[in-house]
mmCIF file with all atom_site columns, C-alpha atoms in Angstrom:
data_model
loop_
_atom_site.group_PDB
_atom_site.id
_atom_site.type_symbol
_atom_site.label_atom_id
_atom_site.label_alt_id
_atom_site.label_comp_id
_atom_site.label_asym_id
_atom_site.label_entity_id
_atom_site.label_seq_id
_atom_site.pdbx_PDB_ins_code
_atom_site.Cartn_x
_atom_site.Cartn_y
_atom_site.Cartn_z
_atom_site.occupancy
_atom_site.B_iso_or_equiv
_atom_site.pdbx_formal_charge
_atom_site.auth_seq_id
_atom_site.auth_comp_id
_atom_site.auth_asym_id
_atom_site.auth_atom_id
_atom_site.pdbx_PDB_model_num
ATOM 1   C CA . MET V 1 1   ? -31.294 -15.021 -25.138 1.00 52.00 ? 1   MET V CA 1
ATOM 2   C CA . GLY V 1 2   ? -27.702 -14.308 -26.226 1.00 57.00 ? 2   GLY V CA 1
ATOM 3   C CA . ALA V 1 3   ? -27.882 -10.690 -25.015 1.00 58.00 ? 3   ALA V CA 1
ATOM 4   C CA . LYS V 1 4   ? -29.010 -11.848 -21.562 1.00 61.00 ? 4   LYS V CA 1
ATOM 5   C CA . ASN V 1 5   ? -26.033 -14.186 -21.256 1.00 56.00 ? 5   ASN V CA 1
ATOM 6   C CA . VAL V 1 6   ? -23.625 -11.492 -22.403 1.00 53.00 ? 6   VAL V CA 1
ATOM 7   C CA . SER V 1 7   ? -25.023 -9.007  -19.857 1.00 55.00 ? 7   SER V CA 1
ATOM 8   C CA . LYS V 1 8   ? -24.744 -11.644 -17.110 1.00 55.00 ? 8   LYS V CA 1
ATOM 9   C CA . ILE V 1 9   ? -21.056 -11.996 -17.912 1.00 58.00 ? 9   ILE V CA 1
ATOM 10  C CA . ILE V 1 10  ? -20.192 -8.376  -18.731 1.00 57.00 ? 10  ILE V CA 1
ATOM 11  C CA . LEU V 1 11  ? -21.912 -6.661  -15.774 1.00 49.00 ? 11  LEU V CA 1
ATOM 12  C CA . PRO V 1 12  ? -20.092 -8.596  -13.006 1.00 51.00 ? 12  PRO V CA 1
ATOM 13  C CA . LEU V 1 13  ? -16.832 -8.257  -14.940 1.00 46.00 ? 13  LEU V CA 1
ATOM 14  C CA . VAL V 1 14  ? -17.279 -4.475  -15.165 1.00 45.00 ? 14  VAL V CA 1
ATOM 15  C CA . LEU V 1 15  ? -18.063 -4.310  -11.423 1.00 45.00 ? 15  LEU V CA 1
ATOM 16  C CA . PHE V 1 16  ? -14.934 -6.318  -10.683 1.00 45.00 ? 16  PHE V CA 1
ATOM 17  C CA . ILE V 1 17  ? -12.775 -4.038  -12.846 1.00 49.00 ? 17  ILE V CA 1
ATOM 18  C CA . ILE V 1 18  ? -14.241 -0.904  -11.262 1.00 46.00 ? 18  ILE V CA 1
ATOM 19  C CA . THR V 1 19  ? -13.591 -2.293  -7.781  1.00 46.00 ? 19  THR V CA 1
ATOM 20  C CA . THR V 1 20  ? -10.007 -3.125  -8.709  1.00 46.00 ? 20  THR V CA 1
ATOM 21  C CA . VAL V 1 21  ? -9.379  0.307   -10.268 1.00 46.00 ? 21  VAL V CA 1
ATOM 22  C CA . VAL V 1 22  ? -10.958 2.193   -7.363  1.00 46.00 ? 22  VAL V CA 1
ATOM 23  C CA . PHE V 1 23  ? -8.956  0.301   -4.768  1.00 46.00 ? 23  PHE V CA 1
ATOM 24  C CA . GLY V 1 24  ? -5.815  -0.032  -6.858  1.00 46.00 ? 24  GLY V CA 1
ATOM 25  C CA . GLN V 1 25  ? -3.137  2.618   -7.240  1.00 57.00 ? 25  GLN V CA 1
ATOM 26  C CA . ARG V 1 26  ? -3.518  3.627   -3.622  1.00 77.00 ? 26  ARG V CA 1
ATOM 27  C CA . LYS V 1 27  ? -0.780  5.766   -2.150  1.00 88.00 ? 27  LYS V CA 1
ATOM 28  C CA . GLU V 1 28  ? -0.152  5.343   1.529   1.00 93.00 ? 28  GLU V CA 1
ATOM 29  C CA . TYR V 1 29  ? 2.237   7.482   3.565   1.00 94.00 ? 29  TYR V CA 1
ATOM 30  C CA . LEU V 1 30  ? 3.855   6.406   6.836   1.00 95.00 ? 30  LEU V CA 1
ATOM 31  C CA . LEU V 1 31  ? 5.830   8.872   8.919   1.00 93.00 ? 31  LEU V CA 1
ATOM 32  C CA . PHE V 1 32  ? 9.151   7.591   10.253  1.00 95.00 ? 32  PHE V CA 1
ATOM 33  C CA . ASP V 1 33  ? 9.572   8.535   13.920  1.00 92.00 ? 33  ASP V CA 1
ATOM 34  C CA . LYS V 1 34  ? 13.257  8.456   14.952  1.00 91.00 ? 34  LYS V CA 1
ATOM 35  C CA . ASP V 1 35  ? 12.294  8.034   18.604  1.00 93.00 ? 35  ASP V CA 1
ATOM 36  C CA . LYS V 1 36  ? 10.368  4.780   18.208  1.00 94.00 ? 36  LYS V CA 1
ATOM 37  C CA . ASP V 1 37  ? 11.176  3.449   14.710  1.00 96.00 ? 37  ASP V CA 1
ATOM 38  C CA . SER V 1 38  ? 14.499  2.241   13.337  1.00 96.00 ? 38  SER V CA 1
ATOM 39  C CA . ILE V 1 39  ? 16.402  1.290   10.206  1.00 95.00 ? 39  ILE V CA 1
ATOM 40  C CA . ILE V 1 40  ? 17.863  -2.206  10.289  1.00 96.00 ? 40  ILE V CA 1
ATOM 41  C CA . THR V 1 41  ? 19.909  -4.293  7.879   1.00 96.00 ? 41  THR V CA 1
ATOM 42  C CA . ILE V 1 42  ? 19.363  -8.013  7.397   1.00 95.00 ? 42  ILE V CA 1
ATOM 43  C CA . GLY V 1 43  ? 21.833  -9.510  4.945   1.00 93.00 ? 43  GLY V CA 1
ATOM 44  C CA . ASN V 1 44  ? 22.189  -6.896  2.209   1.00 93.00 ? 44  ASN V CA 1
ATOM 45  C CA . ILE V 1 45  ? 18.672  -5.504  2.608   1.00 94.00 ? 45  ILE V CA 1
ATOM 46  C CA . LYS V 1 46  ? 17.806  -2.363  4.552   1.00 96.00 ? 46  LYS V CA 1
ATOM 47  C CA . TYR V 1 47  ? 14.424  -2.121  6.244   1.00 97.00 ? 47  TYR V CA 1
ATOM 48  C CA . PHE V 1 48  ? 12.432  0.477   8.068   1.00 97.00 ? 48  PHE V CA 1
ATOM 49  C CA . LYS V 1 49  ? 11.129  -1.139  11.246  1.00 96.00 ? 49  LYS V CA 1
ATOM 50  C CA . ILE V 1 50  ? 7.892   0.660   12.088  1.00 96.00 ? 50  ILE V CA 1
ATOM 51  C CA . ASP V 1 51  ? 5.546   -0.708  14.760  1.00 94.00 ? 51  ASP V CA 1
ATOM 52  C CA . ASN V 1 52  ? 7.273   -4.119  14.559  1.00 93.00 ? 52  ASN V CA 1
ATOM 53  C CA . ASN V 1 53  ? 6.627   -4.324  10.802  1.00 95.00 ? 53  ASN V CA 1
ATOM 54  C CA . LEU V 1 54  ? 9.387   -4.372  8.214   1.00 96.00 ? 54  LEU V CA 1
ATOM 55  C CA . PHE V 1 55  ? 9.395   -2.245  5.065   1.00 96.00 ? 55  PHE V CA 1
ATOM 56  C CA . ASN V 1 56  ? 12.029  -3.136  2.458   1.00 96.00 ? 56  ASN V CA 1
ATOM 57  C CA . ILE V 1 57  ? 13.904  0.013   1.417   1.00 96.00 ? 57  ILE V CA 1
ATOM 58  C CA . ASN V 1 58  ? 15.882  -1.688  -1.386  1.00 94.00 ? 58  ASN V CA 1
ATOM 59  C CA . LYS V 1 59  ? 12.969  -3.256  -3.307  1.00 92.00 ? 59  LYS V CA 1
ATOM 60  C CA . TYR V 1 60  ? 12.225  -0.243  -5.531  1.00 93.00 ? 60  TYR V CA 1
ATOM 61  C CA . ASN V 1 61  ? 15.254  2.023   -4.979  1.00 89.00 ? 61  ASN V CA 1
ATOM 62  C CA . THR V 1 62  ? 12.892  4.981   -5.300  1.00 90.00 ? 62  THR V CA 1
ATOM 63  C CA . ILE V 1 63  ? 14.046  7.666   -2.909  1.00 91.00 ? 63  ILE V CA 1
ATOM 64  C CA . ASP V 1 64  ? 13.587  11.387  -3.392  1.00 90.00 ? 64  ASP V CA 1
ATOM 65  C CA . THR V 1 65  ? 13.376  14.616  -1.432  1.00 90.00 ? 65  THR V CA 1
ATOM 66  C CA . VAL V 1 66  ? 10.042  16.388  -1.209  1.00 89.00 ? 66  VAL V CA 1
ATOM 67  C CA . ASN V 1 67  ? 8.982   19.566  0.475   1.00 86.00 ? 67  ASN V CA 1
ATOM 68  C CA . PHE V 1 68  ? 6.007   19.997  2.751   1.00 79.00 ? 68  PHE V CA 1
ATOM 69  C CA . LYS V 1 69  ? 3.892   21.582  -0.015  1.00 81.00 ? 69  LYS V CA 1
ATOM 70  C CA . GLU V 1 70  ? 4.220   18.446  -2.151  1.00 78.00 ? 70  GLU V CA 1
ATOM 71  C CA . ILE V 1 71  ? 2.893   16.210  0.609   1.00 78.00 ? 71  ILE V CA 1
ATOM 72  C CA . ASP V 1 72  ? 0.563   18.731  2.219   1.00 78.00 ? 72  ASP V CA 1
ATOM 73  C CA . THR V 1 73  ? -2.479  16.968  0.755   1.00 78.00 ? 73  THR V CA 1
ATOM 74  C CA . ALA V 1 74  ? -1.178  13.482  1.569   1.00 81.00 ? 74  ALA V CA 1
ATOM 75  C CA . LYS V 1 75  ? -3.066  11.597  4.234   1.00 84.00 ? 75  LYS V CA 1
ATOM 76  C CA . PHE V 1 76  ? -0.753  9.855   6.661   1.00 89.00 ? 76  PHE V CA 1
ATOM 77  C CA . THR V 1 77  ? -1.592  6.397   7.894   1.00 94.00 ? 77  THR V CA 1
ATOM 78  C CA . THR V 1 78  ? -0.342  3.976   10.511  1.00 95.00 ? 78  THR V CA 1
ATOM 79  C CA . VAL V 1 79  ? 0.674   0.348   10.190  1.00 95.00 ? 79  VAL V CA 1
ATOM 80  C CA . GLU V 1 80  ? -2.454  -0.636  12.100  1.00 96.00 ? 80  GLU V CA 1
ATOM 81  C CA . GLU V 1 81  ? -4.615  1.303   9.629   1.00 95.00 ? 81  GLU V CA 1
ATOM 82  C CA . LEU V 1 82  ? -2.827  -0.414  6.724   1.00 95.00 ? 82  LEU V CA 1
ATOM 83  C CA . TRP V 1 83  ? -3.728  -3.820  8.190   1.00 94.00 ? 83  TRP V CA 1
ATOM 84  C CA . ILE V 1 84  ? -7.384  -2.786  8.621   1.00 95.00 ? 84  ILE V CA 1
ATOM 85  C CA . LYS V 1 85  ? -7.716  -1.164  5.169   1.00 93.00 ? 85  LYS V CA 1
ATOM 86  C CA . GLY V 1 86  ? -5.894  -4.072  3.539   1.00 91.00 ? 86  GLY V CA 1
ATOM 87  C CA . LYS V 1 87  ? -8.294  -6.605  5.043   1.00 91.00 ? 87  LYS V CA 1
ATOM 88  C CA . GLN V 1 88  ? -11.363 -4.566  4.033   1.00 91.00 ? 88  GLN V CA 1
ATOM 89  C CA . ILE V 1 89  ? -10.145 -4.141  0.452   1.00 87.00 ? 89  ILE V CA 1
ATOM 90  C CA . HIS V 1 90  ? -9.063  -7.786  0.253   1.00 85.00 ? 90  HIS V CA 1
ATOM 91  C CA . ASP V 1 91  ? -12.511 -8.918  1.418   1.00 86.00 ? 91  ASP V CA 1
ATOM 92  C CA . SER V 1 92  ? -14.276 -6.665  -1.111  1.00 85.00 ? 92  SER V CA 1
ATOM 93  C CA . ILE V 1 93  ? -12.105 -7.994  -3.962  1.00 81.00 ? 93  ILE V CA 1
ATOM 94  C CA . ILE V 1 94  ? -12.813 -11.593 -2.927  1.00 79.00 ? 94  ILE V CA 1
ATOM 95  C CA . LYS V 1 95  ? -16.533 -10.799 -2.748  1.00 80.00 ? 95  LYS V CA 1
ATOM 96  C CA . ALA V 1 96  ? -16.453 -9.211  -6.231  1.00 78.00 ? 96  ALA V CA 1
ATOM 97  C CA . GLY V 1 97  ? -14.476 -12.210 -7.502  1.00 70.00 ? 97  GLY V CA 1
ATOM 98  C CA . ASN V 1 98  ? -17.097 -14.620 -6.172  1.00 63.00 ? 98  ASN V CA 1
ATOM 99  C CA . LYS V 1 99  ? -19.767 -12.811 -8.200  1.00 65.00 ? 99  LYS V CA 1
ATOM 100 C CA . VAL V 1 100 ? -17.965 -13.646 -11.416 1.00 60.00 ? 100 VAL V CA 1
ATOM 101 C CA . LYS V 1 101 ? -16.947 -17.117 -10.148 1.00 59.00 ? 101 LYS V CA 1
ATOM 102 C CA . LYS V 1 102 ? -13.282 -16.163 -10.217 1.00 63.00 ? 102 LYS V CA 1
ATOM 103 C CA . ILE V 1 103 ? -11.562 -15.510 -6.915  1.00 59.00 ? 103 ILE V CA 1
ATOM 104 C CA . LYS V 1 104 ? -8.498  -13.285 -7.074  1.00 63.00 ? 104 LYS V CA 1
ATOM 105 C CA . VAL V 1 105 ? -5.815  -14.470 -4.695  1.00 71.00 ? 105 VAL V CA 1
ATOM 106 C CA . ILE V 1 106 ? -4.004  -11.698 -2.878  1.00 78.00 ? 106 ILE V CA 1
ATOM 107 C CA . GLU V 1 107 ? -0.715  -12.928 -1.487  1.00 84.00 ? 107 GLU V CA 1
ATOM 108 C CA . SER V 1 108 ? 0.447   -9.585  -0.114  1.00 88.00 ? 108 SER V CA 1
ATOM 109 C CA . TYR V 1 109 ? -1.210  -6.264  0.677   1.00 89.00 ? 109 TYR V CA 1
ATOM 110 C CA . ASN V 1 110 ? 1.446   -4.731  -1.588  1.00 89.00 ? 110 ASN V CA 1
ATOM 111 C CA . GLN V 1 111 ? -0.847  -5.847  -4.410  1.00 86.00 ? 111 GLN V CA 1
ATOM 112 C CA . ILE V 1 112 ? -3.547  -3.574  -2.971  1.00 87.00 ? 112 ILE V CA 1
ATOM 113 C CA . PHE V 1 113 ? -1.397  -0.654  -1.893  1.00 89.00 ? 113 PHE V CA 1
ATOM 114 C CA . ASP V 1 114 ? 0.690   -0.128  -5.010  1.00 87.00 ? 114 ASP V CA 1
ATOM 115 C CA . PHE V 1 115 ? 2.571   2.765   -3.468  1.00 94.00 ? 115 PHE V CA 1
ATOM 116 C CA . ILE V 1 116 ? 3.616   2.715   0.171   1.00 95.00 ? 116 ILE V CA 1
ATOM 117 C CA . TYR V 1 117 ? 5.953   5.542   1.089   1.00 96.00 ? 117 TYR V CA 1
ATOM 118 C CA . VAL V 1 118 ? 7.868   6.195   4.290   1.00 96.00 ? 118 VAL V CA 1
ATOM 119 C CA . LEU V 1 119 ? 8.605   9.841   4.972   1.00 94.00 ? 119 LEU V CA 1
ATOM 120 C CA . GLU V 1 120 ? 11.603  10.826  7.087   1.00 93.00 ? 120 GLU V CA 1
ATOM 121 C CA . LYS V 1 121 ? 11.654  14.410  8.299   1.00 89.00 ? 121 LYS V CA 1
ATOM 122 C CA . LYS V 1 122 ? 14.984  16.083  7.507   1.00 89.00 ? 122 LYS V CA 1
ATOM 123 C CA . SER V 1 123 ? 14.102  19.699  8.317   1.00 83.00 ? 123 SER V CA 1
ATOM 124 C CA . ASN V 1 124 ? 10.985  21.766  8.987   1.00 79.00 ? 124 ASN V CA 1
ATOM 125 C CA . CYS V 1 125 ? 9.922   21.617  5.364   1.00 83.00 ? 125 CYS V CA 1
ATOM 126 C CA . LYS V 1 126 ? 11.993  18.815  3.753   1.00 89.00 ? 126 LYS V CA 1
ATOM 127 C CA . PHE V 1 127 ? 11.288  15.092  3.823   1.00 90.00 ? 127 PHE V CA 1
ATOM 128 C CA . ILE V 1 128 ? 12.975  12.079  2.293   1.00 93.00 ? 128 ILE V CA 1
ATOM 129 C CA . ARG V 1 129 ? 10.318  9.932   0.618   1.00 94.00 ? 129 ARG V CA 1
ATOM 130 C CA . THR V 1 130 ? 11.124  6.245   0.133   1.00 95.00 ? 130 THR V CA 1
ATOM 131 C CA . ARG V 1 131 ? 8.893   3.818   -1.719  1.00 96.00 ? 131 ARG V CA 1
ATOM 132 C CA . VAL V 1 132 ? 8.907   0.560   0.237   1.00 97.00 ? 132 VAL V CA 1
ATOM 133 C CA . TRP V 1 133 ? 7.746   -3.040  0.041   1.00 96.00 ? 133 TRP V CA 1
ATOM 134 C CA . TRP V 1 134 ? 5.794   -4.040  3.125   1.00 95.00 ? 134 TRP V CA 1
ATOM 135 C CA . ILE V 1 135 ? 6.780   -7.386  4.631   1.00 94.00 ? 135 ILE V CA 1
ATOM 136 C CA . ASP V 1 136 ? 3.224   -8.194  5.681   1.00 88.00 ? 136 ASP V CA 1
ATOM 137 C CA . TYR V 1 137 ? 3.478   -11.873 6.512   1.00 79.00 ? 137 TYR V CA 1
#
């Protein structure tokens, strides 16, 4: 009887952890388009404004230069795709949380997408990569 109770607790917990690990540590890359996107400053904070969404440049202060070979395998996304993926992952985490009777509250999609980078093209093969915090509310 004790083993049954332990398996009822452990199995959903393992599924929840696997779901979190699989969906966690996601790297998302947005391409900054100088023709339609902008960099704005509000107070002391600089933001990328991409598709009417703000991305805080100052939050992590992680900016580096990468060449095309380093990001060749990166899959670029759009803000719209981030919203869609974020909702799908959020819903799956909530569903997994319900199975173990513990709902995980996600206040921001930044909790799902641990690494969101904006790439600015500087030359044919050089990009500036900035880790950003998405203002998703």
